[in-house]
Amino acid sequence: MALDHCAPYPRLLGDIGGTHARFGWIQSADVGIAHIGTYACSEYEGLGAAIAGYLEEHRRPAPVSCALGIATPVVSDSVTMTNRAWSFSISDIRRRFGLERLVVLNDFAALALSIPTLAPQELRPVGGGQAIAGATVAILGAGSGLGVSGLMAVHGSLVPITGEGGHASLGASEAIEDRLLSILRGWFGHVSAERVLSGPGIVNLYRASCELAGLPAEPLEPPEVTARAVQGIDACCSDAIALFFGFLGSFAGNLALTLGARGGVYIGGGIVPQLGDRIRTSGFRERFESKGRYRDYLAHIPTWVIADPAAVALRGANRGLDDPGSGLRVAAPA
């Protein structure tokens, strides 16, 4: 169905992850995103309730347009989240809030759409390299799960590449990783990249490190593992974070090779930005480039950490409202 490119105002924007939902509001075309609020998904029975809670708290009326980036594949009107027990119908959400236009897209497609809007101060470089203007870029990020996307120039438009690369099988590059993956296969059968490159994945790495060391694992949550590693008070936690960055570098390098991402690799998600400069002193960049004959190819590709990816993703969702395209599911008036 044909839609005018410019969606009407006011607009509600959302970035919906497995742990938190963040919303923002744009009142008119001449102002930026305001009234940003973050909510624990566990406190709401579903997406509709979270939206209603945001509107009530910020005393906003029902929006005219809405764009939601969500951490799951969006392939039909019915959407079920991967890492949160939320399911909803896109058309039902549109009717419930009386929306003139609703766009629902994968959260990393939204993050991809935001890439052209990023200012230098919103990025932290890791390693060297020089981006080639107009070339494909790669985006990945660890949070409740592992998101993967890209951005490709097609006929003068930037089109997000959507997929579920976080669920691809994970490989090992070092002997210790071989032993660790053997443990994880015993626990899960198939070991995807998300099994280690996520919040739950950090706990998996910690537990497996304890098993390799012959030590009992404590019932730690992801923030506790990272805090102990940063403080240097638990060797298994430190090993877990070192393994995390090693796997992340290998995975990011594989993604750059697969997409030919000479426009650079951007790292979002909730975990890496919160760890500050730790990625720079880790094995991430060495593992990113360590691809045999293609080391020099990867050495020329820059990598950046997006300082506040959740806020940036709201900007990407907003762009999706004005340029519905690949990877976006649009619900228009009946």
XYZ file of C-alpha atoms in Angstrom:
334
model
C 0.000 0.000 0.000
C 1.256 3.491 -0.785
C 2.079 5.771 2.132
C 3.197 9.400 2.183
C 6.813 9.457 3.276
C 6.393 12.065 6.021
C 4.549 10.566 8.968
C 2.425 13.014 11.002
C 3.132 14.277 14.519
C 3.226 13.820 17.451
C 5.307 10.645 17.326
C 6.024 7.955 19.898
C 9.333 6.108 19.472
C 10.353 2.889 21.196
C 13.421 0.688 21.589
C 12.184 -2.593 23.077
C 14.760 -5.064 24.393
C 14.500 -8.234 26.406
C 15.220 -6.419 29.684
C 14.249 -2.769 29.178
C 11.890 -0.749 27.007
C 12.863 2.835 26.246
C 10.425 5.367 24.801
C 10.731 8.911 23.506
C 8.404 11.579 22.133
C 8.629 14.030 19.232
C 5.968 16.708 19.388
C 6.615 18.323 15.999
C 9.053 18.365 13.096
C 11.045 21.291 14.477
C 11.987 19.698 17.837
C 14.045 16.697 18.868
C 13.268 13.624 20.939
C 12.015 14.480 24.432
C 10.413 12.801 27.456
C 12.735 9.779 27.203
C 11.875 7.100 29.735
C 13.263 3.622 30.423
C 11.131 0.846 31.913
C 11.841 -2.673 33.164
C 9.969 -5.086 30.903
C 9.415 -7.428 33.857
C 7.037 -4.849 35.388
C 4.581 -4.999 32.469
C 2.453 -7.804 31.095
C 3.112 -6.792 27.512
C 4.081 -4.099 25.041
C 0.686 -2.389 25.095
C 0.820 -2.035 28.870
C 4.348 -0.580 28.697
C 3.275 1.999 26.101
C 0.218 2.936 28.191
C 2.428 3.269 31.280
C 4.787 5.623 29.453
C 1.971 7.816 28.132
C 0.390 8.036 31.573
C 3.637 8.840 33.400
C 4.633 11.554 30.930
C 1.079 12.837 30.516
C 1.180 12.438 26.770
C -1.901 12.006 24.570
C -2.197 9.098 22.159
C 0.388 9.723 19.406
C -0.555 10.016 15.745
C 2.489 8.023 14.571
C 4.632 5.408 16.279
C 7.833 3.536 15.430
C 9.063 0.608 17.516
C 12.391 -1.160 17.254
C 12.072 -4.545 18.942
C 14.563 -7.291 19.768
C 13.077 -10.066 17.660
C 12.424 -10.904 13.994
C 9.519 -8.940 12.528
C 8.134 -11.037 9.674
C 4.344 -10.801 10.025
C 1.579 -8.996 11.904
C 2.106 -11.346 14.854
C 5.310 -10.636 16.806
C 6.785 -12.814 19.571
C 9.923 -11.677 21.358
C 12.903 -14.025 21.614
C 14.171 -13.109 25.086
C 10.962 -11.837 26.714
C 7.544 -13.524 27.024
C 5.767 -10.768 25.109
C 3.610 -11.353 22.041
C 1.435 -8.841 20.216
C -0.337 -8.063 16.960
C 0.941 -4.987 15.131
C -2.542 -4.166 13.876
C -3.978 -4.557 17.393
C -1.442 -2.072 18.781
C -2.369 0.380 16.024
C -6.075 0.087 16.804
C -5.602 0.220 20.586
C -3.831 3.579 20.452
C -5.647 4.958 17.387
C -2.429 5.357 15.405
C -2.481 6.770 11.906
C 0.847 5.136 11.164
C 2.761 2.426 13.009
C 6.124 1.024 11.929
C 7.626 -1.997 13.711
C 11.165 -3.098 12.893
C 13.953 -5.158 14.342
C 15.820 -3.165 16.991
C 19.126 -3.491 15.164
C 17.521 -2.365 11.915
C 16.557 0.781 13.845
C 20.110 1.109 15.122
C 21.379 0.698 11.547
C 19.130 3.528 10.333
C 20.640 5.785 13.005
C 24.243 5.332 11.842
C 24.256 8.299 9.399
C 23.076 10.584 12.234
C 25.944 9.794 14.605
C 28.269 12.598 15.635
C 31.970 11.894 16.406
C 31.429 12.498 20.127
C 28.854 9.677 20.181
C 31.477 7.120 19.148
C 34.505 5.598 20.860
C 37.056 4.258 18.345
C 38.716 0.908 18.973
C 41.839 0.356 16.896
C 42.726 1.960 13.575
C 41.331 1.875 10.074
C 39.585 4.359 7.818
C 35.959 4.079 6.750
C 35.163 4.220 3.032
C 32.294 6.605 2.356
C 29.224 4.896 0.943
C 30.461 1.390 1.744
C 28.431 -1.163 3.678
C 28.656 -0.960 7.457
C 28.121 -3.698 10.048
C 26.374 -3.326 13.404
C 26.319 -5.744 16.334
C 25.681 -5.542 20.031
C 25.325 -7.681 23.128
C 22.518 -7.140 25.633
C 19.812 -9.570 26.673
C 20.655 -11.209 23.347
C 23.049 -10.572 20.456
C 21.793 -8.238 17.742
C 23.291 -8.127 14.258
C 22.551 -5.934 11.255
C 24.115 -3.863 8.524
C 23.474 -0.822 6.372
C 23.862 -0.880 2.609
C 23.597 1.885 0.021
C 21.059 0.895 -2.653
C 20.101 3.323 -5.447
C 20.874 6.333 -3.308
C 19.020 5.094 -0.233
C 20.435 3.494 2.897
C 18.766 0.137 3.481
C 19.120 -1.840 6.733
C 20.174 -5.471 6.438
C 18.170 -7.486 8.924
C 18.859 -11.012 10.108
C 19.399 -13.238 13.105
C 23.173 -13.607 12.978
C 23.373 -13.847 16.755
C 22.000 -17.370 16.502
C 24.666 -18.594 14.079
C 26.929 -21.338 15.427
C 29.893 -20.148 17.463
C 33.419 -21.255 16.621
C 36.629 -21.372 18.660
C 39.955 -19.739 17.797
C 42.039 -20.914 20.767
C 42.486 -24.165 22.689
C 40.796 -22.805 25.819
C 37.794 -21.832 23.715
C 37.622 -25.390 22.349
C 37.388 -26.709 25.904
C 34.879 -24.069 26.905
C 32.633 -24.745 23.889
C 32.700 -28.439 24.722
C 31.262 -27.592 28.139
C 28.609 -25.334 26.600
C 27.614 -28.022 24.080
C 27.021 -30.334 27.017
C 24.672 -27.760 28.515
C 22.854 -26.504 25.421
C 23.529 -28.810 22.483
C 23.808 -26.098 19.837
C 26.052 -23.216 20.910
C 25.157 -19.997 19.145
C 27.138 -16.774 19.392
C 24.396 -15.409 21.656
C 25.175 -18.131 24.217
C 28.334 -16.192 25.116
C 27.851 -12.711 23.627
C 24.977 -11.514 25.804
C 24.152 -10.870 29.450
C 23.208 -14.519 30.041
C 26.233 -15.419 27.917
C 28.596 -13.685 30.339
C 27.153 -15.850 33.106
C 27.649 -18.929 30.885
C 31.287 -17.927 30.370
C 31.741 -17.456 34.111
C 30.193 -20.841 34.957
C 32.247 -22.598 32.283
C 35.423 -20.875 33.502
C 34.694 -22.131 37.009
C 34.251 -25.665 35.668
C 37.535 -25.464 33.766
C 39.241 -24.281 36.948
C 37.596 -26.980 39.071
C 35.863 -24.376 41.229
C 32.209 -24.048 42.291
C 30.280 -21.307 40.500
C 28.291 -18.815 42.543
C 24.762 -17.811 41.439
C 25.890 -14.496 39.949
C 23.935 -12.147 37.685
C 25.669 -10.530 34.666
C 26.328 -7.167 36.428
C 27.953 -9.037 39.327
C 30.277 -10.924 36.964
C 31.360 -7.724 35.219
C 31.751 -5.822 38.515
C 33.991 -8.510 39.991
C 36.035 -8.589 36.799
C 36.490 -4.819 36.780
C 37.489 -4.884 40.464
C 39.893 -7.772 39.843
C 38.574 -9.769 42.808
C 37.489 -12.969 41.044
C 39.737 -14.787 38.562
C 36.871 -16.684 36.925
C 34.915 -13.468 36.395
C 38.010 -11.860 34.873
C 38.446 -14.881 32.613
C 34.807 -14.628 31.560
C 35.141 -10.996 30.456
C 38.428 -11.711 28.645
C 36.745 -14.589 26.817
C 33.759 -12.369 26.040
C 35.912 -9.775 24.282
C 37.876 -12.455 22.436
C 34.725 -14.060 21.076
C 33.286 -10.621 20.288
C 36.358 -9.695 18.241
C 36.246 -12.935 16.268
C 32.519 -12.591 15.632
C 32.819 -8.931 14.586
C 35.647 -9.814 12.201
C 33.558 -12.586 10.665
C 30.667 -10.163 10.222
C 32.919 -7.554 8.585
C 34.214 -10.151 6.141
C 30.742 -11.503 5.390
C 29.243 -8.074 4.630
C 32.365 -6.504 3.183
C 31.876 -3.795 5.790
C 34.531 -1.348 4.631
C 32.353 1.456 5.962
C 33.186 0.276 9.475
C 31.810 -1.842 12.294
C 29.633 -0.297 15.008
C 29.120 -1.928 18.410
C 25.936 -1.206 20.344
C 23.955 -3.188 22.882
C 23.869 -2.586 26.593
C 27.006 -4.430 27.720
C 30.070 -3.092 25.882
C 29.282 0.644 26.311
C 28.877 0.099 30.066
C 32.325 -1.474 30.299
C 33.956 1.793 29.263
C 37.453 1.564 27.804
C 37.917 -2.073 28.789
C 37.435 -3.140 25.171
C 40.542 -1.172 24.183
C 42.800 -3.093 26.552
C 41.170 -6.436 25.734
C 41.944 -8.859 22.925
C 39.014 -7.570 20.869
C 40.879 -5.741 18.106
C 43.596 -8.390 17.747
C 40.965 -11.071 17.358
C 38.993 -8.849 14.966
C 41.985 -8.643 12.628
C 43.277 -12.188 13.185
C 41.904 -13.769 9.999
C 45.029 -15.143 8.343
C 45.461 -13.845 4.799
C 42.753 -11.211 5.395
C 44.465 -9.535 8.356
C 45.459 -6.525 6.272
C 41.922 -6.214 4.843
C 40.463 -6.075 8.350
C 43.185 -3.810 9.707
C 41.853 -1.096 7.384
C 38.285 -1.396 8.747
C 37.540 0.869 11.740
C 35.522 -0.304 14.731
C 33.572 1.957 17.068
C 31.540 1.601 20.251
C 28.298 3.613 20.228
C 28.294 5.444 23.562
C 24.486 5.444 24.092
C 22.963 2.975 21.626
C 19.479 2.950 23.189
C 19.000 6.692 22.665
C 20.508 6.458 19.184
C 18.121 3.620 18.272
C 15.176 5.954 18.929
C 16.543 8.260 16.234
C 16.756 5.312 13.856
C 13.172 4.318 14.592
C 12.118 7.881 13.823
C 13.882 7.715 10.466
C 11.970 4.521 9.743
C 8.713 6.447 10.017
C 9.656 8.702 7.100
C 11.268 6.066 4.896
C 9.539 2.681 5.255
C 11.712 0.124 3.515
C 13.565 -3.136 3.919
C 13.066 -4.783 7.298
C 10.114 -2.606 8.388
C 6.570 -3.769 9.005
C 4.023 -1.019 8.432
C 0.484 -0.920 9.781
C -1.588 1.798 8.086
C -5.242 2.739 8.582
C -7.747 0.092 7.518
